Coordinates of C-alpha atoms and ligand atoms in Angstrom, one line a residue:
Chain A
M26 CA 115.5 173.7 149.2
S27 CA 118.8 175.6 149.0
S28 CA 121.2 173.0 147.7
K29 CA 122.1 172.6 144.1
V30 CA 119.8 170.8 141.7
L31 CA 121.7 167.7 140.4
M32 CA 119.1 166.3 138.1
A33 CA 115.7 167.7 137.0
A34 CA 112.9 165.9 135.2
K35 CA 110.4 168.2 133.5
G36 CA 107.0 167.1 132.1
L37 CA 108.1 163.4 131.5
E38 CA 105.6 161.4 129.6
I39 CA 105.8 157.9 128.3
R40 CA 103.2 155.2 127.6
F41 CA 103.3 151.6 126.6
G42 CA 100.3 150.8 124.6
G43 CA 97.4 151.8 126.9
V44 CA 99.6 152.0 130.0
V45 CA 100.7 155.4 131.0
A46 CA 103.9 154.8 132.9
A47 CA 104.9 158.5 133.2
D48 CA 102.3 161.2 133.1
D49 CA 103.7 164.7 133.4
V50 CA 106.4 163.8 136.0
N51 CA 108.2 166.8 137.4
I52 CA 110.8 166.3 140.0
E53 CA 114.2 167.7 141.1
I54 CA 117.0 165.8 142.7
H55 CA 119.0 167.9 145.1
E56 CA 122.7 167.3 145.7
G57 CA 123.2 165.6 149.0
H58 CA 119.6 164.8 149.6
N59 CA 118.7 161.1 149.4
L60 CA 115.4 160.7 147.7
A61 CA 113.2 157.6 148.3
I62 CA 110.6 156.7 145.7
I63 CA 107.6 154.7 147.0
G64 CA 104.4 153.6 145.3
P65 CA 102.4 150.5 144.4
N66 CA 103.5 147.9 141.8
G67 CA 103.3 149.2 138.3
A68 CA 103.3 152.8 139.4
G69 CA 106.1 153.7 137.0
K70 CA 109.0 153.8 139.5
T71 CA 111.4 151.7 137.4
T72 CA 110.2 153.5 134.3
F73 CA 111.3 156.8 135.9
L74 CA 114.8 155.3 136.6
N75 CA 114.9 154.0 133.0
I76 CA 114.3 157.5 131.7
C77 CA 116.7 159.3 134.0
T78 CA 119.5 156.9 133.1
G79 CA 118.9 157.0 129.4
Y80 CA 117.5 153.5 128.9
L81 CA 114.2 154.9 127.7
K82 CA 113.6 158.1 125.8
P83 CA 110.5 159.9 127.0
H84 CA 107.8 160.7 124.5
R85 CA 107.6 164.2 126.0
G86 CA 109.6 166.1 128.5
S87 CA 113.2 166.5 129.4
V88 CA 115.9 165.4 131.8
T89 CA 118.8 167.7 132.8
F90 CA 121.9 166.7 134.7
D91 CA 124.3 169.2 136.2
G92 CA 122.4 171.8 134.1
R93 CA 122.9 170.0 130.9
D94 CA 120.1 168.5 128.8
V95 CA 120.6 164.7 128.8
T96 CA 117.2 163.6 127.5
G97 CA 117.7 160.4 125.5
L98 CA 121.4 160.3 125.9
A99 CA 122.7 156.6 126.0
P100 CA 123.2 155.1 129.4
R101 CA 127.0 154.8 128.9
R102 CA 127.2 158.6 128.2
L103 CA 125.3 159.3 131.5
V104 CA 127.5 156.9 133.3
R105 CA 130.5 158.8 132.1
M106 CA 129.0 162.0 133.4
G107 CA 128.5 160.4 136.9
V108 CA 125.1 158.7 136.9
A109 CA 125.2 155.1 138.0
R110 CA 122.4 152.6 138.6
A111 CA 121.7 149.4 140.5
F112 CA 118.9 147.3 139.1
Q113 CA 115.7 145.8 140.5
I114 CA 116.8 142.5 138.9
P115 CA 120.6 142.3 139.3
Q116 CA 122.4 142.8 136.1
L117 CA 125.7 140.9 136.3
F118 CA 128.2 139.1 134.1
T119 CA 127.1 135.6 134.9
E120 CA 130.1 133.8 133.4
H121 CA 132.5 135.8 135.5
T122 CA 133.3 135.6 139.2
V123 CA 132.3 138.2 141.7
I124 CA 135.7 140.0 141.8
E125 CA 135.9 139.8 138.0
N126 CA 132.6 141.6 137.8
L127 CA 134.0 144.4 139.9
L128 CA 137.3 144.5 138.1
I129 CA 135.4 145.0 134.8
A130 CA 133.6 147.9 136.4
A131 CA 136.8 149.4 137.9
A132 CA 138.7 149.0 134.5
A133 CA 135.8 150.7 132.8
Q134 CA 135.8 153.5 135.3
A135 CA 139.5 154.0 135.1
R136 CA 139.5 153.6 131.4
R137 CA 142.0 150.8 131.3
W138 CA 141.9 149.5 127.8
S139 CA 145.3 147.9 127.5
P140 CA 144.8 144.7 125.7
L141 CA 147.8 142.9 127.1
T142 CA 147.6 143.6 130.9
P143 CA 145.7 141.0 132.8
I144 CA 142.6 142.5 134.5
A145 CA 143.6 140.7 137.7
T146 CA 146.6 143.0 138.1
I147 CA 145.0 146.4 137.7
P148 CA 145.8 148.8 140.5
E149 CA 142.1 149.1 141.5
R150 CA 142.0 145.5 142.7
G151 CA 142.5 146.3 146.4
E152 CA 139.8 149.0 146.2
M153 CA 137.4 146.5 144.7
L154 CA 138.1 143.9 147.4
H155 CA 137.5 146.6 150.0
L156 CA 134.2 147.4 148.3
L157 CA 133.2 143.8 148.4
D158 CA 134.1 143.7 152.0
M159 CA 131.9 146.6 152.6
V160 CA 128.8 144.9 151.1
R161 CA 129.7 141.7 153.1
C162 CA 130.7 139.8 150.1
A163 CA 134.5 139.5 150.5
H164 CA 134.2 135.8 151.2
I165 CA 132.6 135.0 147.9
A166 CA 135.0 137.1 145.8
D167 CA 136.1 134.1 143.7
R168 CA 132.7 132.5 143.3
P169 CA 131.0 132.6 139.9
V170 CA 128.0 135.0 140.3
S171 CA 125.7 132.5 138.7
E172 CA 125.9 130.4 141.9
L173 CA 124.9 133.1 144.3
P174 CA 121.5 133.7 145.9
E175 CA 119.4 136.7 144.9
G176 CA 120.3 138.8 148.0
Q177 CA 124.0 138.6 147.3
R178 CA 123.6 139.3 143.6
K179 CA 121.7 142.4 144.6
L180 CA 124.6 143.5 146.7
I181 CA 127.1 142.8 144.0
D182 CA 124.9 144.8 141.6
I183 CA 125.1 147.8 144.0
A184 CA 128.8 147.4 144.4
L185 CA 129.2 147.5 140.6
A186 CA 127.4 150.9 140.6
L187 CA 129.6 152.1 143.5
A188 CA 132.7 151.1 141.7
L189 CA 132.0 153.7 139.1
K190 CA 132.3 156.5 141.7
P191 CA 129.2 158.3 140.6
K192 CA 127.8 161.6 141.7
L193 CA 124.3 160.3 141.5
L194 CA 123.2 156.8 142.1
F195 CA 119.8 155.2 141.3
M196 CA 119.0 152.1 143.2
D197 CA 115.9 150.1 142.4
E198 CA 114.7 148.2 145.5
P199 CA 118.2 147.7 146.9
T200 CA 117.1 145.5 149.8
S201 CA 114.6 143.2 148.0
G202 CA 116.0 139.7 148.3
V203 CA 118.4 140.7 151.0
A204 CA 117.8 138.8 154.2
S205 CA 115.7 141.1 156.5
S206 CA 118.2 140.5 159.4
E207 CA 120.9 142.1 157.2
K208 CA 118.9 144.8 155.4
F209 CA 119.5 147.6 157.8
E210 CA 123.1 146.7 158.6
V211 CA 124.1 146.5 154.9
L212 CA 122.2 149.7 154.0
D213 CA 123.8 151.5 156.9
I214 CA 127.2 150.7 155.5
I215 CA 126.2 151.6 152.0
A216 CA 124.6 154.9 153.2
K217 CA 127.8 155.7 155.1
A218 CA 129.9 155.0 152.1
L219 CA 127.7 157.1 149.9
A220 CA 127.8 160.0 152.4
E221 CA 131.6 159.8 152.6
A222 CA 132.0 159.8 148.8
K223 CA 129.4 162.6 148.5
V224 CA 127.1 160.5 146.3
T225 CA 123.5 161.5 146.1
A226 CA 121.2 158.5 146.1
V227 CA 117.7 158.0 144.7
F228 CA 116.2 154.7 145.7
V229 CA 113.0 152.9 145.1
E230 CA 111.9 151.1 148.2
H231 CA 108.9 149.2 149.5
D232 CA 110.2 148.9 153.1
I233 CA 108.9 151.9 155.0
G234 CA 111.3 151.3 157.8
I235 CA 114.2 151.7 155.4
V236 CA 112.7 154.8 153.9
E237 CA 112.3 156.4 157.3
R238 CA 115.9 155.7 158.2
F239 CA 117.7 156.6 155.0
A240 CA 115.7 159.1 153.0
D241 CA 115.9 162.9 153.4
E242 CA 112.9 163.2 151.1
V243 CA 110.2 160.9 149.8
A244 CA 108.2 161.0 146.6
V245 CA 105.1 159.0 146.2
W246 CA 104.3 157.5 142.8
N247 CA 101.0 156.3 141.4
R248 CA 99.9 155.5 137.9
G249 CA 102.8 157.4 136.4
E250 CA 102.3 160.5 138.5
V251 CA 104.1 162.0 141.5
L252 CA 101.4 162.4 144.0
F253 CA 103.3 163.7 147.0
R254 CA 106.7 164.8 147.8
G255 CA 108.3 165.9 151.1
V256 CA 110.2 164.9 154.2
P257 CA 109.5 161.3 155.3
G258 CA 107.9 162.3 158.7
E259 CA 105.1 164.2 156.9
I260 CA 104.6 162.1 153.8
L261 CA 104.6 158.7 155.6
S262 CA 102.0 159.8 158.0
H263 CA 99.7 161.3 155.4
P264 CA 96.4 159.4 155.4
D265 CA 96.2 159.0 151.6
V266 CA 99.7 157.6 151.5
I267 CA 99.0 155.2 154.3
R268 CA 95.8 154.0 152.6
D269 CA 97.1 153.8 149.0
V270 CA 100.8 152.9 149.3
I271 CA 101.8 151.7 152.7
G272 CA 98.6 149.8 153.3
E273 CA 99.1 147.9 150.1
T274 CA 102.7 147.0 150.5
V275 CA 102.7 145.6 154.1
Chain B
M30 CA 151.4 118.7 135.7
R31 CA 148.6 119.7 133.3
S32 CA 151.0 121.5 131.0
I33 CA 153.2 118.4 130.5
L34 CA 151.2 117.0 127.6
P35 CA 150.7 120.3 125.8
A36 CA 154.5 121.0 126.1
L37 CA 155.2 117.5 124.7
I38 CA 152.9 118.0 121.8
V39 CA 154.5 121.4 121.0
L40 CA 157.9 119.7 121.2
L41 CA 156.9 116.8 119.1
V42 CA 155.4 119.1 116.5
A43 CA 158.6 121.2 116.5
V44 CA 160.8 118.3 115.6
T45 CA 158.5 117.1 112.8
P46 CA 160.7 118.4 109.9
V47 CA 163.4 116.1 111.3
L48 CA 161.4 113.0 112.2
A49 CA 158.6 113.0 109.7
P50 CA 159.4 115.5 106.9
T51 CA 156.4 114.4 104.9
S52 CA 154.0 115.7 107.5
Q53 CA 155.6 119.2 107.5
V54 CA 153.4 120.8 104.9
L55 CA 150.3 119.2 106.4
L56 CA 151.2 120.8 109.8
T57 CA 151.9 124.2 108.2
L58 CA 148.4 124.1 106.7
A59 CA 147.0 123.1 110.1
F60 CA 148.7 126.1 111.7
A61 CA 147.3 128.4 109.0
K62 CA 143.8 127.1 109.7
G63 CA 144.4 127.1 113.5
L64 CA 145.2 130.8 113.3
A65 CA 141.9 131.5 111.5
V66 CA 140.1 129.3 114.0
L67 CA 141.6 131.4 116.8
G68 CA 139.8 134.4 115.2
I69 CA 136.5 132.5 115.4
I70 CA 137.3 131.6 119.1
V71 CA 137.7 135.3 119.9
L72 CA 134.2 136.1 118.6
L73 CA 132.8 133.1 120.4
Q74 CA 133.9 134.7 123.6
A75 CA 131.3 137.3 122.9
G76 CA 128.8 134.7 122.2
Q77 CA 128.8 135.4 118.5
V78 CA 129.5 133.1 115.6
S79 CA 130.5 134.1 112.1
F80 CA 129.7 132.0 109.1
G81 CA 131.7 134.2 106.8
H82 CA 135.2 134.6 108.2
A83 CA 136.7 132.9 105.2
L84 CA 136.2 136.4 103.8
Y85 CA 139.3 137.6 105.8
F86 CA 141.2 134.4 105.0
A87 CA 140.6 135.1 101.3
V88 CA 141.2 138.9 101.4
S89 CA 144.5 138.3 103.0
A90 CA 145.5 135.4 100.8
Y91 CA 144.7 137.4 97.6
V92 CA 146.6 140.5 98.8
A93 CA 149.5 138.3 99.8
A94 CA 149.4 136.7 96.4
S95 CA 149.4 140.1 94.6
V96 CA 152.3 141.4 96.7
A97 CA 154.3 138.2 96.1
R98 CA 153.7 138.6 92.4
S99 CA 154.4 142.3 91.9
F100 CA 156.8 143.5 94.6
G101 CA 159.5 140.9 94.4
G102 CA 157.7 139.1 97.3
E103 CA 159.6 139.1 100.6
L104 CA 157.9 136.7 103.0
V105 CA 157.5 139.2 105.8
T106 CA 156.0 141.9 103.7
T107 CA 153.7 139.4 101.9
L108 CA 152.3 138.2 105.2
L109 CA 152.1 141.7 106.7
A110 CA 150.3 143.1 103.7
G111 CA 147.8 140.3 103.9
V112 CA 147.1 140.8 107.6
A113 CA 146.8 144.5 107.2
A114 CA 144.3 144.2 104.4
A115 CA 142.2 141.7 106.4
A116 CA 142.2 144.0 109.4
V117 CA 141.1 147.0 107.3
V118 CA 138.3 145.1 105.6
G119 CA 137.4 143.7 109.1
L120 CA 137.1 147.2 110.4
V121 CA 134.9 148.4 107.5
V122 CA 132.6 145.3 107.6
G123 CA 132.8 145.2 111.4
V124 CA 131.3 148.7 111.8
F125 CA 128.3 147.4 110.1
V126 CA 127.9 143.9 111.5
V127 CA 128.5 144.6 115.2
R128 CA 125.1 146.2 115.3
Y129 CA 123.6 142.7 115.0
R130 CA 123.7 139.6 117.2
Y131 CA 123.3 135.9 116.9
I132 CA 121.7 134.5 113.8
F133 CA 121.7 138.0 112.1
F134 CA 125.4 138.5 112.9
A135 CA 126.2 135.0 111.6
M136 CA 124.2 135.4 108.4
L137 CA 125.4 138.9 107.6
N138 CA 129.0 137.7 107.8
L139 CA 128.0 134.9 105.5
A140 CA 126.4 137.3 103.1
V141 CA 129.4 139.5 102.8
S142 CA 131.7 136.6 102.3
M143 CA 129.5 135.3 99.5
I144 CA 129.6 138.6 97.8
F145 CA 133.3 138.6 97.9
F146 CA 133.4 135.0 96.6
A147 CA 131.3 136.0 93.6
L148 CA 133.6 139.0 93.0
L149 CA 136.7 136.8 93.0
E150 CA 135.1 134.6 90.3
K151 CA 133.8 137.6 88.3
F152 CA 136.8 139.9 88.1
Y153 CA 139.1 137.4 86.5
Y154 CA 141.5 140.0 85.0
V155 CA 142.6 140.8 88.6
T156 CA 141.8 137.6 90.4
G157 CA 142.3 134.9 87.8
G158 CA 138.6 133.9 88.2
S159 CA 138.0 130.4 89.3
D160 CA 141.5 129.3 88.4
G161 CA 142.9 131.7 91.0
L162 CA 146.4 133.2 91.2
Q163 CA 149.7 131.5 91.4
V164 CA 151.8 132.6 94.3
P165 CA 155.5 132.7 93.5
R166 CA 157.7 131.5 96.3
P167 CA 158.6 134.6 98.4
T168 CA 162.2 135.4 99.3
V169 CA 163.2 135.2 103.0
V170 CA 165.3 138.2 104.1
G171 CA 166.3 138.6 100.5
L172 CA 167.3 135.0 99.9
T173 CA 165.8 132.9 97.2
L174 CA 165.4 129.4 98.7
E175 CA 164.9 125.9 97.4
R176 CA 161.5 124.5 97.8
G177 CA 162.5 122.1 100.7
E178 CA 164.3 124.9 102.6
F179 CA 161.4 127.3 102.1
E180 CA 158.9 124.7 103.4
T181 CA 161.0 124.2 106.5
I182 CA 161.3 127.9 107.2
L183 CA 157.7 128.4 106.6
F184 CA 156.8 125.6 109.0
Y185 CA 158.9 127.1 111.7
G186 CA 157.6 130.6 110.9
A187 CA 154.0 129.2 111.2
L188 CA 154.8 127.5 114.4
V189 CA 156.3 130.7 116.0
L190 CA 153.5 132.9 114.7
S191 CA 150.9 130.4 116.1
L192 CA 152.5 130.4 119.5
L193 CA 152.8 134.2 119.5
A194 CA 149.2 134.6 118.3
A195 CA 148.0 132.1 120.9
W196 CA 149.9 133.9 123.7
G197 CA 148.7 137.4 122.5
T198 CA 145.1 136.3 122.3
H199 CA 145.3 134.6 125.7
R200 CA 146.6 137.9 127.2
Y201 CA 143.9 139.9 125.3
L202 CA 141.2 137.7 126.7
A203 CA 142.5 138.1 130.2
S204 CA 142.8 141.8 129.9
P205 CA 140.1 144.4 130.7
L206 CA 139.1 144.6 127.0
G207 CA 138.9 140.8 126.7
N208 CA 136.8 140.5 129.8
M209 CA 134.5 143.2 128.4
L210 CA 134.3 141.2 125.2
R211 CA 133.2 138.1 127.2
A212 CA 130.8 140.3 129.2
I213 CA 128.9 140.9 125.9
K214 CA 127.8 137.3 126.0
T215 CA 126.1 137.6 129.3
N216 CA 125.0 141.2 129.9
E217 CA 125.2 144.0 127.4
V218 CA 122.9 146.2 129.5
R219 CA 125.2 146.1 132.4
L220 CA 128.2 146.7 130.2
E221 CA 126.6 149.9 128.8
Y222 CA 125.7 150.9 132.4
L223 CA 129.4 150.6 133.2
G224 CA 130.1 153.3 130.6
V225 CA 131.4 150.8 128.0
S226 CA 130.1 150.6 124.4
A227 CA 129.3 147.0 123.7
R228 CA 129.5 147.7 119.9
S229 CA 133.0 149.2 120.1
T230 CA 134.1 146.3 122.3
L231 CA 132.8 143.8 119.9
L232 CA 134.4 145.8 117.0
S233 CA 137.8 145.5 118.6
G234 CA 137.3 141.8 118.9
Y235 CA 136.1 141.6 115.4
V236 CA 139.1 143.4 113.9
L237 CA 141.4 141.1 115.9
S238 CA 139.5 138.0 114.6
A239 CA 139.7 139.3 111.0
A240 CA 143.5 139.9 111.4
L241 CA 144.0 136.4 112.8
C242 CA 142.0 134.9 109.9
G243 CA 144.1 137.0 107.6
L244 CA 147.3 135.7 109.0
G245 CA 146.1 132.2 108.5
G246 CA 145.0 133.0 104.9
A247 CA 148.3 134.6 104.0
L248 CA 150.3 131.6 105.4
M249 CA 148.0 129.3 103.5
A250 CA 148.6 131.2 100.3
V251 CA 152.4 131.0 100.4
A252 CA 152.3 127.4 101.7
Q253 CA 150.1 126.2 98.8
G254 CA 151.5 128.5 96.1
I255 CA 148.0 129.2 94.8
V256 CA 145.0 131.1 95.9
T257 CA 141.5 130.3 94.5
P258 CA 138.0 131.7 95.2
E259 CA 137.5 128.6 97.3
Y260 CA 139.4 130.4 100.1
A261 CA 136.3 132.6 100.5
Y262 CA 133.7 129.9 100.1
W263 CA 131.2 129.4 102.8
V264 CA 132.2 125.8 103.3
R265 CA 135.6 127.1 104.5
S266 CA 133.9 129.5 106.9
G267 CA 131.9 126.5 108.3
E268 CA 135.0 124.5 108.6
F269 CA 136.5 127.2 110.9
V270 CA 133.5 127.1 113.2
F271 CA 133.6 123.3 113.1
I272 CA 137.2 123.2 114.1
A273 CA 136.6 125.7 116.9
I274 CA 133.9 123.5 118.4
L275 CA 136.0 120.4 117.9
G276 CA 139.0 121.8 119.6
G277 CA 137.1 123.7 122.3
S278 CA 136.1 127.3 122.1
G279 CA 137.0 128.1 125.7
S280 CA 140.7 128.3 125.2
V281 CA 143.2 129.5 122.6
A282 CA 144.8 126.1 122.5
G283 CA 141.5 124.7 121.2
A284 CA 142.1 126.4 117.9
F285 CA 145.3 124.5 117.2
V286 CA 144.4 121.2 118.8
G287 CA 141.2 121.3 116.7
A288 CA 143.1 122.2 113.5
L289 CA 145.7 119.4 114.0
I290 CA 143.0 116.8 114.6
Y291 CA 140.9 118.0 111.8
E292 CA 143.7 118.1 109.2
G293 CA 145.0 114.7 110.5
V294 CA 141.6 113.0 110.2
R295 CA 141.0 114.6 106.9
T296 CA 144.3 113.6 105.4
Y297 CA 144.5 110.0 106.7
A298 CA 140.8 109.2 106.5
A299 CA 140.8 110.5 103.0
A300 CA 143.7 108.2 102.2
F301 CA 142.2 105.1 103.7
A302 CA 138.5 105.7 103.3
S303 CA 138.1 108.5 100.8
D304 CA 134.3 108.4 100.7
I305 CA 133.6 108.5 104.4
W306 CA 136.0 111.0 105.9
Q307 CA 133.2 113.6 106.2
M308 CA 131.1 111.1 108.0
V309 CA 133.9 110.3 110.4
L310 CA 134.3 114.0 111.2
G311 CA 130.6 114.4 111.5
I312 CA 130.4 111.6 114.0
V313 CA 133.4 113.0 115.9
L314 CA 131.6 116.4 116.1
L315 CA 128.4 114.8 117.3
V316 CA 130.2 113.0 120.0
I317 CA 132.0 116.2 121.1
I318 CA 128.8 118.3 121.2
I319 CA 126.9 115.7 123.2
F320 CA 129.6 114.5 125.6
G321 CA 132.1 117.3 125.8
P322 CA 130.7 120.6 124.6
S323 CA 133.9 122.3 125.6
G324 CA 135.8 120.4 122.9
V325 CA 138.9 118.3 123.1
T326 CA 140.8 120.8 125.2
G327 CA 137.8 121.0 127.6
L328 CA 137.8 117.2 127.9
Y329 CA 141.5 117.3 128.6
Q330 CA 141.0 119.9 131.3
R331 CA 138.2 117.8 132.9
L332 CA 140.5 114.8 132.9
M333 CA 143.3 116.7 134.5
D334 CA 140.9 118.1 137.1
R335 CA 140.0 114.6 138.0
L336 CA 143.6 113.4 138.1
V337 CA 145.4 116.2 139.8
G338 CA 142.6 118.3 141.3
P339 CA 140.8 121.3 139.9
A340 CA 142.7 124.2 138.5
R341 CA 142.3 127.6 140.1
P342 CA 139.6 129.7 138.5
R343 CA 140.6 131.1 135.2
G344 CA 141.3 134.8 134.6
A345 CA 140.7 137.7 136.9
G346 CA 139.6 135.9 140.0
D347 CA 142.8 134.1 140.1
S348 CA 144.4 136.2 142.8
E349 CA 147.5 134.2 143.7
R350 CA 148.8 133.5 140.3
A351 CA 151.6 135.7 139.2
P352 CA 150.7 137.8 136.2
G353 CA 151.4 136.1 132.9
A354 CA 152.3 132.8 134.5
A355 CA 151.6 129.8 132.3
E356 CA 148.6 127.6 132.9
Ligands
ATP426 N1 109.3 148.4 128.3 C1 108.0 148.3 128.6 N2 107.2 147.8 127.7 C2 105.8 147.8 128.0 N3 105.3 148.1 129.2 C3 106.1 148.5 130.1 C4 107.5 148.6 129.9 N4 108.1 149.1 131.0 C5 107.1 149.2 131.9 N5 105.9 148.9 131.4 C6 104.6 149.0 132.1 O1 104.6 150.3 132.7 C7 104.0 150.2 134.0 C8 105.0 150.7 135.0 O2 106.1 149.8 135.1 P1 107.3 150.0 136.1 O3 108.2 148.9 135.9 O4 107.8 151.4 135.9 O5 106.6 149.9 137.5 P2 107.2 149.9 139.0 O6 106.6 151.1 139.7 O7 108.7 149.9 138.9 O8 106.6 148.6 139.6 P3 107.3 147.5 140.6 O9 107.1 148.0 142.0 O10 106.5 146.3 140.3 O11 108.7 147.3 140.2 C9 103.7 148.8 134.2 O12 102.3 148.6 133.9 C10 104.5 148.0 133.2 O13 103.9 146.9 132.8
MG427 MG1 110.1 148.5 139.4

C-alpha cells in the first residue's frame, strides 16, 4: 500500500488472567483506507481499540501515531492528537440533553474554557445541530439522553466523536442497536461525512453487508490474533473466514 | 411568574434592617453560611461531597482575623485576604484529593480538616488555642464605624456578595467548564475521550468551592468578632452538606434558601424548644430526602411546574432563551 501509515501497532500483547486478549498483534492503519475489524465474540477487538486509544497499556509492544510513539499515552492526549472513538456501549453524559452532550464535545475541541459564557451560546452550536441532523437526531436535540433508545444513543456517541474533528476515528460496532432499516442509510451519511473531512475510520462490525459496503480493508481477529487481512472481496470469501467468523455471526 | 416569589424574598430580606433590625445579624450569618454551602453545591454538581469544607471556612476566617488584627483591618482587604488564602489552600489540598471519588473524596477532605482543627488548638501562640482570636471591627473605606452602622453595612455587603456569588456560580455552571464539571458525575471516561482532564476540571471546581467557603468564613469572622477552632470542626462541615440537601443541591438558590431556613429554625426552635431543635431539623431533613430529594428549591420548582407549566430545560439545551436571561 502506497499511502501514509497513520497508526501502527507492533507486537501488542495483553492478557487478563488466563485470557490472552492480544497476542502479538501487528497492524498498520493507512490514511484514507477504512479498515473493518471482524471476528467472533471475545476475540479481542475492543481490547485492540482500548490499546490504540490509550485506555489500556499493552504488556508488550508499541503503538505509533503519525510516526510518534504513543504507547500508554492517556486517551485525552491521543484525542488532542486527533484520535477519536465511539464506543460499543454508548458513553454519554446521561444528565445532559443531546445537544448539551455535543456542545460539551465542541467546547472541548475548540478549547473554550471561559467560565462565564453559557455553553448554549458558543459559536459551534450551529455546527453541532448540523451534525445531529446528519445522524438523524435533530428532532431529539433537547431530549435528555437517558430517555433515548440504544440505537439513538449509539448515533449520538458517534456524533460526539465526529465533533472532535479527528484524523483517525475508531468505531466499535457503530450499527449495533440501530434499526436495520436505517443502518445503511445512516452509515452512508457518516461515511460520506468522514470522506469529506478526510477522516480515516477503523470500525468493528459484525454485519458483513456493512463491511462489504464501507471497508477498504478487512482484518479478521481471533483469540487475540490477526488471522487475515486484505481487501473485503478476498477476505470475506475465504473459506476459513466463512467457517469461523461469518458462519458464527449470522 | 416563577421568579415572583424569589424576588419578593430578596426584597423582604433587603429591607430587614429597617423592618426587623434584630434579625439583621442572624441574616448576615445565614448569608455567610449560604456562601459556604454554595461551595458544597458546586462540588455536588460533580457528584462529589466533601465532609471537610469547614477547613476553608476556618482558614479564611483565621487569615481574616489576623489581617484585621495586624494591618489596621480594612473590611475589603480582610475579606480578600481570607478568600485568597482559602483558594490557595484549596489548590494545594485539591491537587491531592481530586484523584479520589465518592467516599474516599469525602473522607480525605474530612481528614485534612481534622488535622487543621487539631493544629488550631495546638498552636495557641498563633491561633489562641481553643479560645480563638478576637477580630477587631474592621474599618470600611477608612472609616471607623459604630457597631450598629457596621452591622448594617456588613449585612448589605453580605447580601450583595451573596447575590454576586450566586450569579457567578450560576454562570459558571452553565458554561463549558461547569458543564464539564457536571459531566464528571455521569461519565468520566467520555470526558477523557473528549480530550478533557476530569481531574483538572474537578480541581477548578474544587478551588472555586474553597474560595466560596472562604468568603463565607471571612464574613462570619468579622460578623461574630471572634474565630475559634470550632470553625474547622467536622460538625460544621456536616452542617454545610445538610443545608445543601435541605435547600436543594440542584440550584445556586438552594444554598441561601437552605441557610435561611436552617438558621431560622435553629434560632427560633432553640428559643422555644431548646432541647429538640436538632430533632426538628432531623425530621425536616428526613422529610426532604424522602419526599423531595431536590430540596426546598426543587419542591418550589415542581410546584411552579404544576401551576404555570414546565420550565424550559435548564442550561445548554435551552435554545430560545437569551444568554444570561434570568430564570
Ligand atoms: N478489562 C478487562 N479485564 C478482564 N478481562 C477482559 C478485559 N477486557 C477484555 N477482557 C477479556 O478479553 C477478551 C477479549 O475481549 P474484547 O472485549 O476485546 O472482545 P471483543 O472482540 O470486543 O468481543 P465482542 O464482539 O463481544 O465485543 C474477552 O475474553 C474478555 O472477557
Ligand atoms: Mg467488543
